[in-house]
Structures are given as structure tokens and as C-alpha cells.
Amino acid sequence: MIHIHVLEGDWKMSKKNLDWANIGFSYMVADKRYVSNYKDGKWDDGTLTENSMITISEDAGVLHYAQECFEGLKAYETEDGRIVTFRPDLNAKRMVDSANRLEMPPFPEDRFIKAVEEVVAANKDWVPPYGSGATLYVRPVMFATGNVIGVKPADEYQFRIFVTPVGPYFKGGAKPIVVKISDFDRAAPHGTGNIKAGLNYAMSLHAIVTAHEEGFAENVYLDAESRTYIEETGGANIIFVTKDGGLVVPQSHTDSILPSITRRSIVYVAREILGMKVEERPVKLSEVPEFVEMGLCGTAAVISPVGKINDHGKEICFASGMDDMGPVMKKLYDTLTGIQMGTVPAPEGWIHEIK
Ligand SMILES: *Cc1c(COP(=O)(O)O)cnc(C)c1O
């Protein structure tokens, strides 16, 4: 168990009495959530509420035609006791893109950021203490509440943000995982793979359950068009390291990779802070054996190291091995998490303090 040093300051003394290092990744009902409803062509003022339940019509659009999109970000306590979020402007923007693609009314970006601020501030006691490894997961979600029977976009929606504390993603250090090349597809070419919609996850559940039954931690999806190029896993983008220490980031010619904020931040950190060579380009499965490290990146784990890929029984083993994160991933991970936790200077605009 991690020993938590109690810092001075009023609200810190009223933190929830949780075993922060061991809370895992599951939903806990925090005190407050933010809700705004869209009706008669406009979003209402929005409010904080204690009610974690939602009552909707049996005919609500979300239940039939899956008009839903979501976001995921985290709030952290920094070493000096501030509460911050990481690049929430990019989540706001991405949710607008998701909403537009699903014919939902976008929630304005400035209001999204204000709502994140409000809901995190209202749940300050749920922000895990610095050093515990735990964080406050922030989940914005938007869905059709209006009635639809014929296939068309609904005319009423709800935007909601709730929070839940989540434990350290890696207990006892980041152990490399084994992943498989999936025979299922995640996203159709020019479909919805580049937006953060629940519908992309519904059809990935069978694939992930199957992969777990076979003993793999994750699925690597190839491009659905040619099944030649690496795309991503069910919920994380992929990055590779070359023999000479460069970063290679798969790109999709069919627009079917989700634009991960973690991945975009890693690219910036690699290029601008660590002075690494970075290539963003389509990556063939056939060239993967030439790489020495592989990682999965997303908000939940930041970087999760991959030790091996199983391609239909044939193993691709990375030089970084099965014991530890490789040295380049480690450097990227330490730099990015340092920026997030306030121990490494952040690029302009990346850290958004909650007052
Ligand atoms: C959310 C998500 C990611 C990771 O994005 P981040 O912004 O880094 O959290 C990657 N792939 C998919 C499919 C996702 O839904």
C-alpha cells in the first residue's frame, strides 16, 4: 500500500476516505454531475445535480439508433496541491466533431470547458491525492433523448459530465502485455472510426471478450479495406520505436483511427521536447518486426507497453522484452506524466487549472 502524505489546506482534509491506491477502474457515484438538455433548438443553461439516474422515453433516439458520443479525460492533484486537467480544449473540440458526424447538436467548446471546471470543483474531495497513482476520471457523454421511430436524428439531447475516481492503471509497474492481430474489424473505411462514439465500442466487445478468452490483453485492428496496415486497438492508439530511437505513429488512409489526445501529445513531446525523429505515416503489419518497442496510448494508461504481438500463431517479439517498459517508451511516459502531474514544465496551454 502507498502511504499517503496529508498536505496542509482546508479542503484536502475533507477528501473522501478511500484506499486510493487500490480503488481499481470502476464506477463510483460521486457527489455532483453536470447536466444540460437540448430542446427547441437550444441547449439550456445547465446545472449541477446530485441525481446520478436518468429517466428517458422508451422511444429515445439513443436506444434505437445509437446517437451517442462521449469523451474521457482526467483531473489530477499536482505535487504543489493544485487540481488540474490535461488539454480539455481538445476533448471539447473532439466532442464537437463526434456530434457533427452523428447529426447531434454540438455542445459549445467554451461551455464544455466550463462544465468540466464546475463538475471537478464540485467533486474536489474525490480527486485522489498526489502520489497515490489514482486520478479522477471525467466522463462527458451526450445522447439523444428525443423520440424517434422513423430513422432520423432526434430533436432532443442530453449532455452530461460525471466523474469517478480511478486507481493506478498499473499496480506494481507497467508490465508489457501480449496482444493479437484481430480477425474482426474495428472501423469501416471512411466510417465512424475517427469519432468517439459508443457504437464503435459495441461491436468491439465480442472481439475483446474473445481475445481475453484466448489469453491476449488487447486486439490490434488492421485497416478494414486491405487488412495490411496497423490501425489501433479497441480503445488506444499505437506507437512504435525504431532501432535508431525514432518514433513511428500509424496513420490511416481511410480516416479510421481515433485522434487520441495522448498520442498527439506524445508526438509533440517526442519531437519538441526530446528532439526525437517522428514519422506519422501508414505502417504495414509486415514492417512491425523491424521495430524495437511498441506501446498503446490513451488517457487511461497514458502508455501501456507491448512485449509481443501474436499474428495467427506467429509471434512478433519486441527487443524491449516482457519484463519492463522499453527505454524510449519509459522516457516518453515519464515526460508526459511529469507534465500532467506538474513535475515537468508544460507546453503552453496544456495544463488547465481548476480553481
Ligand atoms: C478514446 C480513444 C483513444 C484514446 O484517446 P485519448 O484522447 O488519448 O484518451 C484511442 N482509441 C479509441 C478508439 C478511443 O475511443
Coordinates of C-alpha atoms and ligand atoms in Angstrom, one line a residue:
M1 CA 0.0 0.0 0.0
I2 CA 1.2 3.5 -0.8
H3 CA 1.4 5.7 2.2
I4 CA -0.4 9.0 1.6
H5 CA 1.1 12.1 3.0
V6 CA -1.6 14.5 4.1
L7 CA -0.9 18.0 2.8
E8 CA -2.0 21.2 4.6
G9 CA -5.0 23.1 3.3
D10 CA -8.7 23.0 4.3
W11 CA -10.4 21.1 1.6
K12 CA -7.7 18.5 1.4
M13 CA -8.6 17.4 4.9
S14 CA -12.1 16.6 3.7
K15 CA -11.1 14.2 1.0
K16 CA -13.2 11.1 0.8
N17 CA -11.8 8.3 3.0
L18 CA -10.9 5.8 0.2
D19 CA -8.0 3.4 -0.2
W20 CA -6.9 5.5 -3.2
A21 CA -4.1 3.1 -4.4
N22 CA -6.5 0.2 -4.5
I23 CA -9.8 1.5 -5.9
G24 CA -9.4 -0.1 -9.4
F25 CA -11.1 1.1 -12.5
S26 CA -14.8 1.0 -11.8
Y27 CA -17.7 3.4 -11.4
M28 CA -18.3 5.1 -8.1
V29 CA -21.1 7.5 -7.6
A30 CA -19.5 10.9 -6.7
D31 CA -21.4 13.8 -5.3
K32 CA -22.3 16.0 -8.3
R33 CA -22.7 15.8 -12.0
Y34 CA -23.3 18.5 -14.7
V35 CA -26.4 18.2 -16.9
S36 CA -27.6 20.3 -19.8
N37 CA -30.6 19.5 -22.0
Y38 CA -31.1 20.4 -25.6
K39 CA -34.7 21.2 -26.6
D40 CA -36.5 23.6 -29.1
G41 CA -33.2 24.1 -30.9
K42 CA -31.0 25.2 -28.0
W43 CA -29.0 24.0 -25.0
D44 CA -30.4 25.1 -21.6
D45 CA -28.2 26.8 -19.0
G46 CA -27.0 23.6 -17.5
T47 CA -26.8 22.8 -13.8
L48 CA -25.0 20.6 -11.2
T49 CA -27.2 17.9 -9.8
E50 CA -26.9 15.1 -7.2
N51 CA -29.1 12.8 -9.3
S52 CA -27.0 10.1 -11.0
M53 CA -30.0 8.5 -12.6
I54 CA -31.5 9.4 -16.0
T55 CA -35.2 8.9 -16.9
I56 CA -35.8 8.8 -20.7
S57 CA -38.6 7.7 -23.0
E58 CA -38.6 4.1 -24.3
D59 CA -38.5 5.7 -27.7
A60 CA -35.4 7.9 -27.1
G61 CA -33.1 8.0 -30.1
V62 CA -30.1 6.7 -28.2
L63 CA -31.9 3.4 -27.5
H64 CA -32.7 2.7 -31.1
Y65 CA -30.3 4.3 -33.5
A66 CA -27.4 4.8 -31.1
Q67 CA -27.0 8.5 -31.3
E68 CA -24.4 8.8 -28.6
C69 CA -20.8 10.1 -28.2
F70 CA -18.6 10.5 -25.2
E71 CA -15.2 11.8 -24.0
G72 CA -12.7 10.8 -21.4
L73 CA -10.2 12.9 -19.5
K74 CA -8.6 13.1 -16.1
A75 CA -8.2 15.5 -13.2
Y76 CA -5.1 15.3 -11.1
E77 CA -3.7 16.7 -8.0
T78 CA -0.2 18.2 -8.7
E79 CA 2.8 18.0 -6.4
D80 CA 2.1 21.5 -5.1
G81 CA -1.6 20.7 -4.4
R82 CA -3.3 22.3 -7.4
I83 CA -6.1 20.4 -9.2
V84 CA -5.6 20.3 -13.0
T85 CA -6.9 18.8 -16.1
F86 CA -4.9 18.0 -19.2
R87 CA -5.8 19.7 -22.5
P88 CA -9.6 19.7 -22.0
D89 CA -9.9 22.0 -25.0
L90 CA -9.0 19.1 -27.3
N91 CA -11.7 16.9 -25.7
A92 CA -14.2 19.8 -26.3
K93 CA -13.2 20.0 -29.9
R94 CA -13.3 16.3 -30.5
M95 CA -16.8 16.0 -29.0
V96 CA -18.0 18.7 -31.4
D97 CA -16.5 16.6 -34.3
S98 CA -18.2 13.5 -32.9
A99 CA -21.6 15.3 -32.5
N100 CA -21.4 16.7 -36.0
R101 CA -20.7 13.3 -37.6
L102 CA -23.7 11.8 -35.7
E103 CA -26.1 14.8 -36.6
M104 CA -26.3 15.8 -32.9
P105 CA -26.2 19.5 -31.9
P106 CA -22.6 20.2 -30.7
F107 CA -22.1 21.3 -27.1
P108 CA -20.2 24.6 -27.4
E109 CA -16.4 24.2 -26.6
D110 CA -16.2 27.0 -24.1
R111 CA -19.2 25.7 -22.2
F112 CA -17.7 22.2 -22.3
I113 CA -14.6 23.5 -20.6
K114 CA -16.6 25.5 -18.0
A115 CA -18.7 22.4 -17.3
V116 CA -15.5 20.3 -16.7
E117 CA -14.3 23.0 -14.3
E118 CA -17.6 23.1 -12.4
V119 CA -18.0 19.4 -12.0
V120 CA -14.4 18.8 -10.9
A121 CA -14.6 21.7 -8.5
A122 CA -17.8 20.4 -7.1
N123 CA -16.2 17.0 -6.5
K124 CA -12.8 18.1 -5.2
D125 CA -13.0 15.7 -2.3
W126 CA -13.0 12.9 -4.9
V127 CA -9.7 14.0 -6.6
P128 CA -7.1 11.4 -5.5
P129 CA -4.1 12.8 -3.6
Y130 CA -0.8 13.4 -5.4
G131 CA 1.4 10.4 -5.2
S132 CA -1.4 7.8 -4.8
G133 CA -1.2 7.0 -8.5
A134 CA -5.0 7.4 -8.7
T135 CA -6.8 10.1 -10.7
L136 CA -10.3 11.5 -11.1
Y137 CA -11.7 10.2 -14.4
V138 CA -14.0 12.7 -16.1
R139 CA -16.6 11.3 -18.4
P140 CA -18.6 13.7 -20.7
V141 CA -21.4 12.0 -22.5
M142 CA -24.1 13.1 -25.0
F143 CA -27.1 11.2 -26.2
A144 CA -30.4 11.5 -28.0
T145 CA -33.4 11.7 -25.5
G146 CA -36.0 12.8 -28.1
N147 CA -38.4 10.3 -29.6
V148 CA -37.7 8.8 -33.0
I149 CA -39.4 5.9 -34.7
G150 CA -38.6 6.6 -38.4
V151 CA -34.8 6.8 -38.9
K152 CA -33.8 10.3 -38.4
P153 CA -31.8 12.4 -35.9
A154 CA -33.7 13.1 -32.7
D155 CA -34.6 16.7 -31.7
E156 CA -33.8 16.5 -28.0
Y157 CA -30.5 15.6 -26.3
Q158 CA -28.7 15.5 -23.0
F159 CA -25.1 16.5 -22.3
R160 CA -23.8 15.2 -19.0
I161 CA -20.4 15.1 -17.3
F162 CA -19.8 12.8 -14.3
V163 CA -16.6 11.9 -12.5
T164 CA -15.4 8.8 -10.8
P165 CA -12.0 8.2 -9.0
V166 CA -9.9 5.5 -10.7
G167 CA -6.9 3.7 -9.2
P168 CA -3.5 3.5 -10.7
Y169 CA -3.7 1.8 -14.1
F170 CA -0.6 -0.3 -13.4
K171 CA -0.2 -1.8 -10.0
G172 CA 3.4 -2.5 -9.3
G173 CA 4.8 -1.0 -12.5
A174 CA 3.9 -1.2 -16.2
K175 CA 4.3 -4.8 -17.3
P176 CA 4.4 -5.4 -21.0
I177 CA 1.3 -7.1 -22.5
V178 CA 0.7 -9.6 -25.3
V179 CA -1.8 -8.5 -28.0
K180 CA -3.2 -10.3 -31.0
I181 CA -3.9 -9.3 -34.6
S182 CA -7.7 -9.4 -34.8
D183 CA -9.8 -11.0 -37.5
F184 CA -12.5 -8.6 -36.7
D185 CA -12.6 -5.0 -37.9
R186 CA -13.0 -2.0 -35.6
A187 CA -13.9 0.6 -38.1
A188 CA -15.0 0.8 -41.7
P189 CA -13.1 2.9 -44.2
H190 CA -14.4 6.4 -44.1
G191 CA -16.9 5.3 -41.4
T192 CA -17.0 6.4 -37.8
G193 CA -13.6 5.1 -36.5
N194 CA -12.3 8.7 -36.2
I195 CA -15.1 9.8 -33.7
K196 CA -15.6 8.8 -30.1
A197 CA -18.9 7.1 -30.3
G198 CA -20.3 4.3 -28.2
L199 CA -21.3 2.5 -31.4
N200 CA -17.6 1.8 -32.2
Y201 CA -17.3 0.0 -28.9
A202 CA -20.5 -2.1 -29.0
M203 CA -19.1 -4.1 -31.9
S204 CA -15.6 -4.4 -30.4
L205 CA -16.9 -6.1 -27.2
H206 CA -17.2 -9.6 -28.8
A207 CA -13.7 -9.2 -30.2
I208 CA -12.2 -8.2 -26.8
V209 CA -14.0 -10.9 -24.9
T210 CA -12.8 -13.5 -27.4
A211 CA -9.2 -12.1 -27.2
H212 CA -9.3 -12.3 -23.4
E213 CA -10.5 -15.9 -23.5
E214 CA -7.6 -16.7 -25.7
G215 CA -5.2 -15.1 -23.3
F216 CA -4.5 -11.8 -25.0
A217 CA -4.8 -8.4 -23.4
E218 CA -5.9 -6.5 -26.5
N219 CA -6.7 -6.7 -30.2
V220 CA -4.7 -4.9 -32.8
Y221 CA -7.0 -4.0 -35.6
L222 CA -5.8 -3.8 -39.2
D223 CA -7.3 -1.4 -41.8
A224 CA -10.6 -3.0 -42.9
E225 CA -10.0 -2.2 -46.6
S226 CA -6.8 -4.0 -47.3
R227 CA -6.0 -5.8 -43.9
T228 CA -2.4 -4.7 -44.4
Y229 CA -1.9 -1.6 -42.3
I230 CA -1.9 -1.3 -38.5
E231 CA -4.7 0.9 -37.1
E232 CA -5.2 0.8 -33.4
T233 CA -6.6 -1.3 -30.6
G234 CA -10.2 -1.1 -29.3
G235 CA -9.5 1.9 -27.2
A236 CA -5.9 3.1 -27.6
N237 CA -3.7 4.3 -30.4
I238 CA -0.4 2.6 -31.2
I239 CA 3.1 3.9 -31.3
F240 CA 6.4 2.2 -32.3
V241 CA 10.1 2.8 -31.7
T242 CA 12.7 2.2 -34.5
K243 CA 16.1 0.7 -34.0
D244 CA 17.7 4.2 -34.1
G245 CA 15.3 5.5 -31.5
G246 CA 12.8 7.3 -33.7
L247 CA 9.0 7.3 -33.1
V248 CA 6.7 5.9 -35.8
V249 CA 3.0 6.6 -35.5
P250 CA 0.5 4.7 -37.7
Q251 CA -1.7 6.9 -39.9
S252 CA -4.8 5.8 -41.7
H253 CA -5.6 6.5 -45.4
T254 CA -9.2 5.7 -44.7
D255 CA -9.6 8.0 -41.8
S256 CA -10.5 5.2 -39.4
I257 CA -8.1 5.9 -36.4
L258 CA -9.4 7.8 -33.4
P259 CA -7.4 11.0 -32.9
S260 CA -6.0 10.2 -29.5
I261 CA -5.1 13.3 -27.4
T262 CA -2.4 11.2 -25.6
R263 CA -0.9 10.2 -28.9
R264 CA -0.9 13.8 -30.3
S265 CA 0.8 14.9 -27.1
I266 CA 3.4 12.1 -27.3
V267 CA 4.2 13.2 -30.8
Y268 CA 4.8 16.8 -29.6
V269 CA 6.8 15.6 -26.6
A270 CA 9.0 13.4 -28.8
R271 CA 9.6 16.0 -31.4
E272 CA 9.8 19.2 -29.5
I273 CA 11.0 18.3 -26.0
L274 CA 13.0 15.1 -26.5
G275 CA 14.3 16.0 -30.0
M276 CA 13.4 12.6 -31.5
K277 CA 12.7 11.9 -35.1
V278 CA 9.0 11.3 -35.5
E279 CA 7.2 9.8 -38.6
E280 CA 3.5 9.8 -38.9
R281 CA 2.6 7.5 -41.8
P282 CA 0.7 4.4 -42.7
V283 CA 2.5 1.4 -41.1
K284 CA 2.3 -2.1 -42.7
L285 CA 1.9 -5.1 -40.4
S286 CA 4.8 -6.7 -42.4
E287 CA 7.3 -4.0 -41.2
V288 CA 6.4 -4.3 -37.5
P289 CA 9.2 -6.9 -36.8
E290 CA 11.7 -4.1 -37.6
F291 CA 10.6 -2.1 -34.6
V292 CA 12.1 -2.5 -31.1
E293 CA 9.3 -1.1 -28.9
M294 CA 5.6 -0.9 -29.1
G295 CA 3.1 1.0 -26.9
L296 CA -0.6 1.6 -26.6
C297 CA -1.6 5.1 -25.8
G298 CA -4.7 6.7 -24.3
T299 CA -5.9 8.6 -21.3
A300 CA -6.4 5.6 -19.1
A301 CA -2.9 4.2 -19.1
V302 CA -1.0 7.0 -20.9
I303 CA 1.4 4.4 -22.4
S304 CA 1.0 0.7 -22.0
P305 CA 4.0 -1.3 -23.2
V306 CA 3.5 -4.2 -25.6
G307 CA 6.0 -7.1 -25.4
K308 CA 4.6 -9.3 -28.1
I309 CA 2.1 -9.4 -30.9
N310 CA 0.6 -12.8 -31.9
D311 CA -0.3 -12.8 -35.6
H312 CA -2.3 -16.0 -36.1
G313 CA 0.1 -18.1 -34.1
K314 CA 3.3 -16.3 -35.3
E315 CA 4.9 -14.2 -32.6
I316 CA 6.5 -10.8 -33.1
C317 CA 8.6 -10.2 -30.1
F318 CA 10.0 -6.7 -29.4
A319 CA 13.5 -6.2 -28.2
S320 CA 12.2 -4.4 -25.1
G321 CA 11.0 -7.8 -23.8
M322 CA 8.4 -8.9 -21.4
D323 CA 9.8 -7.6 -18.1
D324 CA 9.8 -3.8 -18.4
M325 CA 8.7 -0.9 -20.5
G326 CA 11.4 -0.2 -23.1
P327 CA 13.7 2.8 -22.6
V328 CA 12.2 5.1 -25.2
M329 CA 8.6 4.4 -24.1
K330 CA 9.7 5.0 -20.5
K331 CA 11.2 8.4 -21.4
L332 CA 8.0 9.4 -23.2
Y333 CA 5.9 8.1 -20.4
D334 CA 7.9 9.8 -17.7
T335 CA 8.0 13.1 -19.6
L336 CA 4.3 13.2 -20.3
T337 CA 3.1 12.0 -16.9
G338 CA 5.6 14.6 -15.4
I339 CA 3.9 17.3 -17.4
Q340 CA 0.5 16.1 -16.2
M341 CA 1.5 15.9 -12.6
G342 CA 3.3 19.2 -12.6
T343 CA 6.9 18.0 -12.2
V344 CA 8.0 18.7 -15.8
P345 CA 7.3 22.2 -17.3
A346 CA 4.2 22.0 -19.6
P347 CA 3.9 23.4 -23.1
E348 CA 1.7 26.5 -23.2
G349 CA -2.0 25.7 -22.6
W350 CA -1.7 22.0 -21.8
I351 CA -2.4 22.3 -18.1
H352 CA -5.8 23.7 -17.2
E353 CA -6.1 24.5 -13.5
I354 CA -9.4 24.1 -11.7
K355 CA -9.8 26.9 -9.1
Ligands
LIG1 C1 -10.5 7.4 -26.5 C2 -9.9 6.6 -27.5 C3 -8.5 6.5 -27.7 C4 -7.6 7.3 -26.8 O1 -7.7 8.7 -26.9 P1 -7.2 9.7 -25.8 O2 -7.7 11.0 -26.2 O3 -5.7 9.6 -25.8 O4 -7.7 9.2 -24.5 C5 -8.0 5.7 -28.7 N1 -8.7 5.0 -29.5 C6 -10.1 4.9 -29.3 C7 -10.9 4.1 -30.2 C8 -10.7 5.7 -28.4 O5 -12.0 5.7 -28.2

